[in-house]
Structure formats: C-alpha cells, structure tokens
Coordinates of C-alpha atoms in Angstrom, one line a residue:
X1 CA 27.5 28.1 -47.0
X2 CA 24.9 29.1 -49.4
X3 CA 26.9 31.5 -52.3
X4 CA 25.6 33.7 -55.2
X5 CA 21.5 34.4 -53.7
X6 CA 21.1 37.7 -52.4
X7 CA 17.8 36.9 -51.3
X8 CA 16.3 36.9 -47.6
X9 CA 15.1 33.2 -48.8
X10 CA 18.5 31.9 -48.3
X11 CA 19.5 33.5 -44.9
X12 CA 16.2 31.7 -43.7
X13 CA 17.4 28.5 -45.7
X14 CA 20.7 28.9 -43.8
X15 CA 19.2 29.1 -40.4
X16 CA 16.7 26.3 -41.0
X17 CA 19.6 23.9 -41.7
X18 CA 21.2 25.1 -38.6
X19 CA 18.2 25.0 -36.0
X20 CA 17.5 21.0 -37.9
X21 CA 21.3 20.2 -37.3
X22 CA 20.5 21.2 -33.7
X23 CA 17.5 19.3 -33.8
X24 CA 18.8 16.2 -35.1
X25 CA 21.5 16.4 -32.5
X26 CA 19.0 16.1 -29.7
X27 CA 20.0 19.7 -29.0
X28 CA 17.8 22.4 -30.3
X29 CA 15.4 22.1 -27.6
X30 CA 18.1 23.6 -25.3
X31 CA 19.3 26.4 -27.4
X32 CA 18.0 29.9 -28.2
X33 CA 18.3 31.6 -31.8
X34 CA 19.9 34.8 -31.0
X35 CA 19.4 37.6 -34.0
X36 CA 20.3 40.8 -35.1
X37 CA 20.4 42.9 -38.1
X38 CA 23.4 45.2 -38.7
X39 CA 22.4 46.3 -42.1
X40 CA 23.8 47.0 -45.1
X41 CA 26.9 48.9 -45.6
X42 CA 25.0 52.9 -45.5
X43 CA 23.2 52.0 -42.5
X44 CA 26.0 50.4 -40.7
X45 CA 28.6 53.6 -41.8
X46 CA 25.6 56.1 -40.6
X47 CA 25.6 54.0 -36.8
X48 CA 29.2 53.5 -36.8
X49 CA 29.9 57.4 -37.0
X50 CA 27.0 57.7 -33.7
X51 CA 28.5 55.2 -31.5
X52 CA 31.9 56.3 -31.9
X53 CA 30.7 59.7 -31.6
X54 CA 28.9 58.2 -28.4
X55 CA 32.0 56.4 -27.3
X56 CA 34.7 59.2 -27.6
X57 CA 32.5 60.3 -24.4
X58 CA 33.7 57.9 -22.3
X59 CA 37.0 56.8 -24.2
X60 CA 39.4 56.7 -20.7
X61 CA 36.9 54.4 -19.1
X62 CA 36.7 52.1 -21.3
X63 CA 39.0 48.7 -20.8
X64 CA 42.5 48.5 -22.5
X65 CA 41.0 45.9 -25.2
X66 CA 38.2 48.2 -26.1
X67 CA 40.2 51.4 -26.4
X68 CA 42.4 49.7 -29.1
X69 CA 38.8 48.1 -30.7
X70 CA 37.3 52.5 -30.9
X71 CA 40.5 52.7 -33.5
X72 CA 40.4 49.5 -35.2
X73 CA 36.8 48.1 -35.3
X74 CA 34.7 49.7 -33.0
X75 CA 31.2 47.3 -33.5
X76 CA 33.8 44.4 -31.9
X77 CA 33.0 46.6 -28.4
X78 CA 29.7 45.1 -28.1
X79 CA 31.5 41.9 -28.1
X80 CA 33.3 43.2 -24.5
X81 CA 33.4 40.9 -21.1
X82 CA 34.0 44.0 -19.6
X83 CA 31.5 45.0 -16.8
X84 CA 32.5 48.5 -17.1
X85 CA 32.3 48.4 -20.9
X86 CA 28.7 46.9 -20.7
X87 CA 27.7 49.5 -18.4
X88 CA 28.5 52.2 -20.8
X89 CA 26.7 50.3 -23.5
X90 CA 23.7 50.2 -22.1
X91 CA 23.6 54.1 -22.7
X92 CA 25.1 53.8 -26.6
X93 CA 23.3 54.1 -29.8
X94 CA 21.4 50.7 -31.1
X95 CA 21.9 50.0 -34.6
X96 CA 18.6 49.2 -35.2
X97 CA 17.9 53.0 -34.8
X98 CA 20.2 53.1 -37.9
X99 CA 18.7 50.8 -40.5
X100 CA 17.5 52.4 -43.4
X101 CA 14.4 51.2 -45.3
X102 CA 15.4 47.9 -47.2
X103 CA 17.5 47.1 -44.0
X104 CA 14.3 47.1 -41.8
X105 CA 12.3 45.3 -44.6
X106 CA 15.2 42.8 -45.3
X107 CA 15.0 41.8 -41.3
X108 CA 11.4 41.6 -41.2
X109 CA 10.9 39.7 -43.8
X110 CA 13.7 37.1 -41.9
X111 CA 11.5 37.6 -38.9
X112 CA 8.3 36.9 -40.2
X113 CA 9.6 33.6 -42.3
X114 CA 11.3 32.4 -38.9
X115 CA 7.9 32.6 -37.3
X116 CA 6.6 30.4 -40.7
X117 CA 9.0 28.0 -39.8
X118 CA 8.1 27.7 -35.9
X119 CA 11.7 28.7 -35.1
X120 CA 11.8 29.8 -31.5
X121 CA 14.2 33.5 -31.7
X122 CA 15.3 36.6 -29.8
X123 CA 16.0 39.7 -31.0
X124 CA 19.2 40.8 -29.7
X125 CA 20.0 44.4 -30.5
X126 CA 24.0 43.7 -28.7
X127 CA 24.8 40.6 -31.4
X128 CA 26.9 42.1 -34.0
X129 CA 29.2 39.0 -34.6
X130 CA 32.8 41.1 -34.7
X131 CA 33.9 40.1 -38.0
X132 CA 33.4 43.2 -39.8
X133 CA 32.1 41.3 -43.3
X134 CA 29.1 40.7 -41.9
X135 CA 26.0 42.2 -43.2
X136 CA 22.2 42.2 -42.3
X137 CA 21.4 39.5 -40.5
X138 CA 23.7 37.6 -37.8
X139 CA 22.9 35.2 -35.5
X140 CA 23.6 32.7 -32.8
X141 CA 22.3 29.8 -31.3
X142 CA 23.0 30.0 -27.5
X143 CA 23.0 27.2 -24.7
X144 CA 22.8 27.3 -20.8
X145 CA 24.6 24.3 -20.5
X146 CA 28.5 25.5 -21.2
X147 CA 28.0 28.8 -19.4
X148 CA 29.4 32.0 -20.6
X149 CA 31.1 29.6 -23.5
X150 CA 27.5 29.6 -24.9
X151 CA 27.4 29.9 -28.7
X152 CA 27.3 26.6 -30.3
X153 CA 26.4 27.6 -33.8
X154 CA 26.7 31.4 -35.3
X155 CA 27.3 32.7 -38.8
X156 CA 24.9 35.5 -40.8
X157 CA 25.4 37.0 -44.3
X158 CA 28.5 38.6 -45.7
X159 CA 27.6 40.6 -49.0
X160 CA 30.8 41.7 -50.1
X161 CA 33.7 39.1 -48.7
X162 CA 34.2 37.3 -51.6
X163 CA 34.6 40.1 -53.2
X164 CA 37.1 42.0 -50.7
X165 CA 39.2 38.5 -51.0
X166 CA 39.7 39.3 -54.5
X167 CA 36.9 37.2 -55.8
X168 CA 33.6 37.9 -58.0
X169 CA 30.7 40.4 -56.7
X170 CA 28.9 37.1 -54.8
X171 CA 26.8 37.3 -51.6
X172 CA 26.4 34.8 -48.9
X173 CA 25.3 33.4 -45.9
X174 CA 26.4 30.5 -43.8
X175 CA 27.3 29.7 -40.1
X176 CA 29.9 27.3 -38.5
X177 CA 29.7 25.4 -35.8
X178 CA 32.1 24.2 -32.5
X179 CA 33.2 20.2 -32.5
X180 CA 34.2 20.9 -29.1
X181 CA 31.2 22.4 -28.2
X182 CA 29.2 20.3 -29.5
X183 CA 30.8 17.4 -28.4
X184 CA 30.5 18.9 -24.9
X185 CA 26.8 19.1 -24.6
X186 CA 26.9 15.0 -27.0
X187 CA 28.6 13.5 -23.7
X188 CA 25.8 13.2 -21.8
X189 CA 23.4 11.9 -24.7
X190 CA 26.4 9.4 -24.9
X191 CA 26.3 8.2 -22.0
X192 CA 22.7 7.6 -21.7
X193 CA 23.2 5.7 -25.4
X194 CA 21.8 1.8 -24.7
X195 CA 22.1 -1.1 -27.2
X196 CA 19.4 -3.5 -27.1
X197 CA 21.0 -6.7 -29.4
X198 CA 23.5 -8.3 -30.8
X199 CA 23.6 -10.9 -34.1
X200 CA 25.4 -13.6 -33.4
X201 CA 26.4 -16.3 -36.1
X202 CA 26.8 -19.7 -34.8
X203 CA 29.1 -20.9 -37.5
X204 CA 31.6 -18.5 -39.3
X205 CA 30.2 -19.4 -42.4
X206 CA 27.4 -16.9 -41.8
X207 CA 29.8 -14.1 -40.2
X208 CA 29.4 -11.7 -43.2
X209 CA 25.2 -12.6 -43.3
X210 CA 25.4 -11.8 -39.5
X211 CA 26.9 -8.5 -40.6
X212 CA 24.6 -7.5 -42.9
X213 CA 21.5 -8.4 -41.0
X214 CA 23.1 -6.0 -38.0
X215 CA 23.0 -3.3 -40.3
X216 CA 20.0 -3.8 -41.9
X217 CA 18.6 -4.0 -38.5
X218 CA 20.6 -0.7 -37.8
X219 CA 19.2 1.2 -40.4
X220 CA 15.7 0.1 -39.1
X221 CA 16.6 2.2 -36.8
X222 CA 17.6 -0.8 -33.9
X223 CA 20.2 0.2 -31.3
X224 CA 22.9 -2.8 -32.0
X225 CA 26.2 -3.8 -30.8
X226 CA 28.3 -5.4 -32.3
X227 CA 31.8 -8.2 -31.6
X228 CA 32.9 -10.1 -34.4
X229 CA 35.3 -12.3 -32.7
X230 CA 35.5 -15.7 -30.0
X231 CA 33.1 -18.7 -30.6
X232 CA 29.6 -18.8 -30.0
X233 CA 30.1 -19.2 -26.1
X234 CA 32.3 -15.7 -25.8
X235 CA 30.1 -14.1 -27.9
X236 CA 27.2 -14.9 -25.7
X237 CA 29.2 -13.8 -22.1
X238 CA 29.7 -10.7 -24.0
X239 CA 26.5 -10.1 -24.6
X240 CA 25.2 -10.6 -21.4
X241 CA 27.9 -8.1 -20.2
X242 CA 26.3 -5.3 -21.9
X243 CA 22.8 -5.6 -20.5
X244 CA 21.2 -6.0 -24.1
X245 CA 17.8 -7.1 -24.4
X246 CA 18.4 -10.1 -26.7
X247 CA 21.0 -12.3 -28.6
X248 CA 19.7 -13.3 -32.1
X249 CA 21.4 -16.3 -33.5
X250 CA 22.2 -17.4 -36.9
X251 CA 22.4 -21.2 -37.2
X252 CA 23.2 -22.7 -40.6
X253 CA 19.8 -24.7 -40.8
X254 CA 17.5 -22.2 -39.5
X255 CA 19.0 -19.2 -41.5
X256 CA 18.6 -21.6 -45.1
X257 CA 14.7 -21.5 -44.0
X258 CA 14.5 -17.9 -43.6
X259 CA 14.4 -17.9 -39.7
X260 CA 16.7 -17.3 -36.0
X261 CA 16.8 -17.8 -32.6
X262 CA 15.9 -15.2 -30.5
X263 CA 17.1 -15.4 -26.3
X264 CA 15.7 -13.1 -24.1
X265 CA 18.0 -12.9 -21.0
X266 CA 15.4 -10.9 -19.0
X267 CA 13.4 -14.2 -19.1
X268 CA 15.9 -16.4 -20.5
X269 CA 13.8 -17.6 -23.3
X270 CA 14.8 -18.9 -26.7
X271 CA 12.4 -19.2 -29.7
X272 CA 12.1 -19.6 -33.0
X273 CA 11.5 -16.6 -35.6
X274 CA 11.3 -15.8 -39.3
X275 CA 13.4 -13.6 -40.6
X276 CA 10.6 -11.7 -42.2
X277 CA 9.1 -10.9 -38.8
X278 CA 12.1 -10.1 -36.4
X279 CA 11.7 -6.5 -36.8
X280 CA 8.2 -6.7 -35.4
X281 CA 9.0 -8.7 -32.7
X282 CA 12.7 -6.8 -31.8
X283 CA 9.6 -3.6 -31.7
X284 CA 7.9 -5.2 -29.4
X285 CA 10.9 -5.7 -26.7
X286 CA 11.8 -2.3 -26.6
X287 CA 8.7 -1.2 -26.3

C-alpha cells in the first residue's frame, strides 16, 4: 500500500513492485498486466447513469446475480461468468467513453510511464475490479496457467476509502496478492529446485563453523542442503542420496589452515582447497 500521494507516480510505483514481485518469483514472464481506468468519481457517476440506463433494456435477461447487482452495484456486472450477461455487454456503454479530461490525462500518463518502465500491459476496457472504492486506475496481472482462476495479483487506487472508513481525506493505491495462487503456479518451480552441496564437519567441534560457511555459501547465491545430525559416514550416504554435486568437509587440521576437502561423486575425487577459493571452484561445477 502506498498512502497519502495522490500522484500518478505512485500508482506506477505500486505496479512496478508488483510486476518485480512477479519477477522475482520466476513468474512475470507468464502473466499479463491487465488495466483499466474507471475515473474519478464525476466521470464514473456520468457512466454509471448510461449503463444502467443501457441495462434497464435488457433487465429480465439478465442472470439472477446480475439483476440484484443493477440495484446494488451495477459496475460489479462486468465482473459476470454469465454467457448471457457477456453477450449483452458487448453492446453496453464503455467507461472510457466517460472519462472526463484529468481522467484521460491521469491514465495516459500511467500508460506512457508503464511503457518507461518496459512493463508488458493490456488495456482492458471490461476490468473494473467490483469494489466500488476504487478509482482511476485498476489492474490485474493475469495467468494462463490456473485457468479461469487467473488473477494472481490485482489492486488499483482508492481516493476516498480511508476517508468513507471514518479516517482522514488520504488517497492510495496498493494491490494484494493470492498465497494459494501463487503457491499453485511455485509447485512446479519447486520441484525442479536442485541442491548442489552439502558442508559436512568431520568433528562436531566445527558443527556451528560448518553452519555458517553453509550460509555464507548460501547467500553467495549456492543451492545447499543441509543435515546436521549422524557421524561423518551418515552424513556422507545422505549426501549421496540427494544427487548433489559435492560434499565439502571440514576437518579440524585443514580448517585451522584456512582450507577443505572437496569430493566430487560424479568422479569420486577428493582434493584439497582454500577456503578463500571454494566459491570459485563450487562456480565452476555447476557450470
């Protein structure tokens, strides 16, 4: 959530940190940033009055769910699984017809910085996000992979919520996100997740040194597992049981002059290396 800035900056701020959560997820490369402006409050009462207008037309077809939405909140129609209700849609009103001047500039301006930022985006004149605090800009990000249950991300601006929740006049924009969702389209990634080594100490005087070379090593950016229990021999059988690439082991006199073993089990080789280069040569096995 970004609170107080009425400014487009911080709806394109907003998105950014979305489309990079994606991204850092492995997961923005699947999904599409779906976007649509609803406009401020004038231009959004002008529409409204149109498409109900519109809608009256065809009141007795519409489904059950959508009848009860024409009295309630009408802009939640667009949000219909209905065949029937899309295919009278198709002839309504589109809000962007409605947008008055600062409306229009406020979404160009979003659409022009998302094209700054090399943020792939569709326009999508149906997304109105059917919570009816929303204002200019609301969007989705949309995957393939989970079907119709597509929306993994969504949020957009809401000018005046805070203050119709009894707060201070504050704008803001933010978006929320599905765990399930997301970890839904994660299992795969998961699964395909391989560790390459393992430290193992071969006294347990150097367990906690063992320890924090693993997450040094880690936060190298090395793909670790990691079993702190059995001797020297278990630890070994369990590393071989999860196909890394190599063991690297701590022994008491090698460790005091700043160097390991390393054993390969593709060749079964076992050498000697410093400390100070492991990280070099770990690079070059998993190259």
């Amino acid at each position: 959530e970004n609170i107080g800035i009425t400014s487009y900056f911080s709806d394109l701020e907003v998105i950014d940190l979305g489309y990079q959560f994606l991204g850092d997820l492995g997961l923005a490369k699947n999904c599409v940033l779906s976007i649509n402006s609803i406009g401020d409050e004038e231009s959004r009462r002008q529409f409204k009055e149109k498409f109900v207008s519109y809608l009256k037309n065809y009141e007795s077809e519409l489904s059950e769910d959508s009848q009860k939405r024409l009295k309630i909140n009408p802009l939640r129609i667009f949000d219909s699984k209905s065949e029937g209700d899309q295919k009278i849609l198709e002839g309504a009103p589109r809000l962007t017809d409605s947008l008055n001047e600062s409306s229009r500039e406020f979404r160009d301006h979003i659409f022009n910085g998302l094209e700054k930022l090399g943020i792939p985006y569709q326009s999508a004149s149906g997304l109105v996000r059917g919570l009816d605090y929303y204002s200019h800009e609301v969007f989705e990000f949309i995957t393939k992979d989970l079907g119709a249950q597509g929306t993994v991300l969504a949020g957009g601006r809401y000018d005046h919520l805070v203050e119709q929740l009894g707060g201070p006049k504050a704008s803001g924009v933010g978006f929320a996100a599905g765990i399930e969702r997301l970890s839904l389209l994660l299992e795969d990634q998961f699964k395909e997740a391989h560790l390459d080594f393992m430290v193992i100490p071969v006294h347990q005087d150097l367990e906690m040194d063992a320890f924090a070379l693993t997450e040094d090593l880690r936060k190298s950016g090395f793909k670790l597992f990691s079993h702190f229990s059995g001797n020297l021999s278990k630890r070994m059988k369990k590393a071989n049981s999860q196909n890394l690439k190599a063991a690297i082991l701590l022994g008491p006199d090698e460790f005091k002059q700043g160097k390991c073993q390393l054993k390969v089990f593709a060749t079964g080789e076992q050498s000697e290396v410093s400390l100070k280069d492991l990280k070099v040569t770990l690079s070059k096995l998993i190259k």
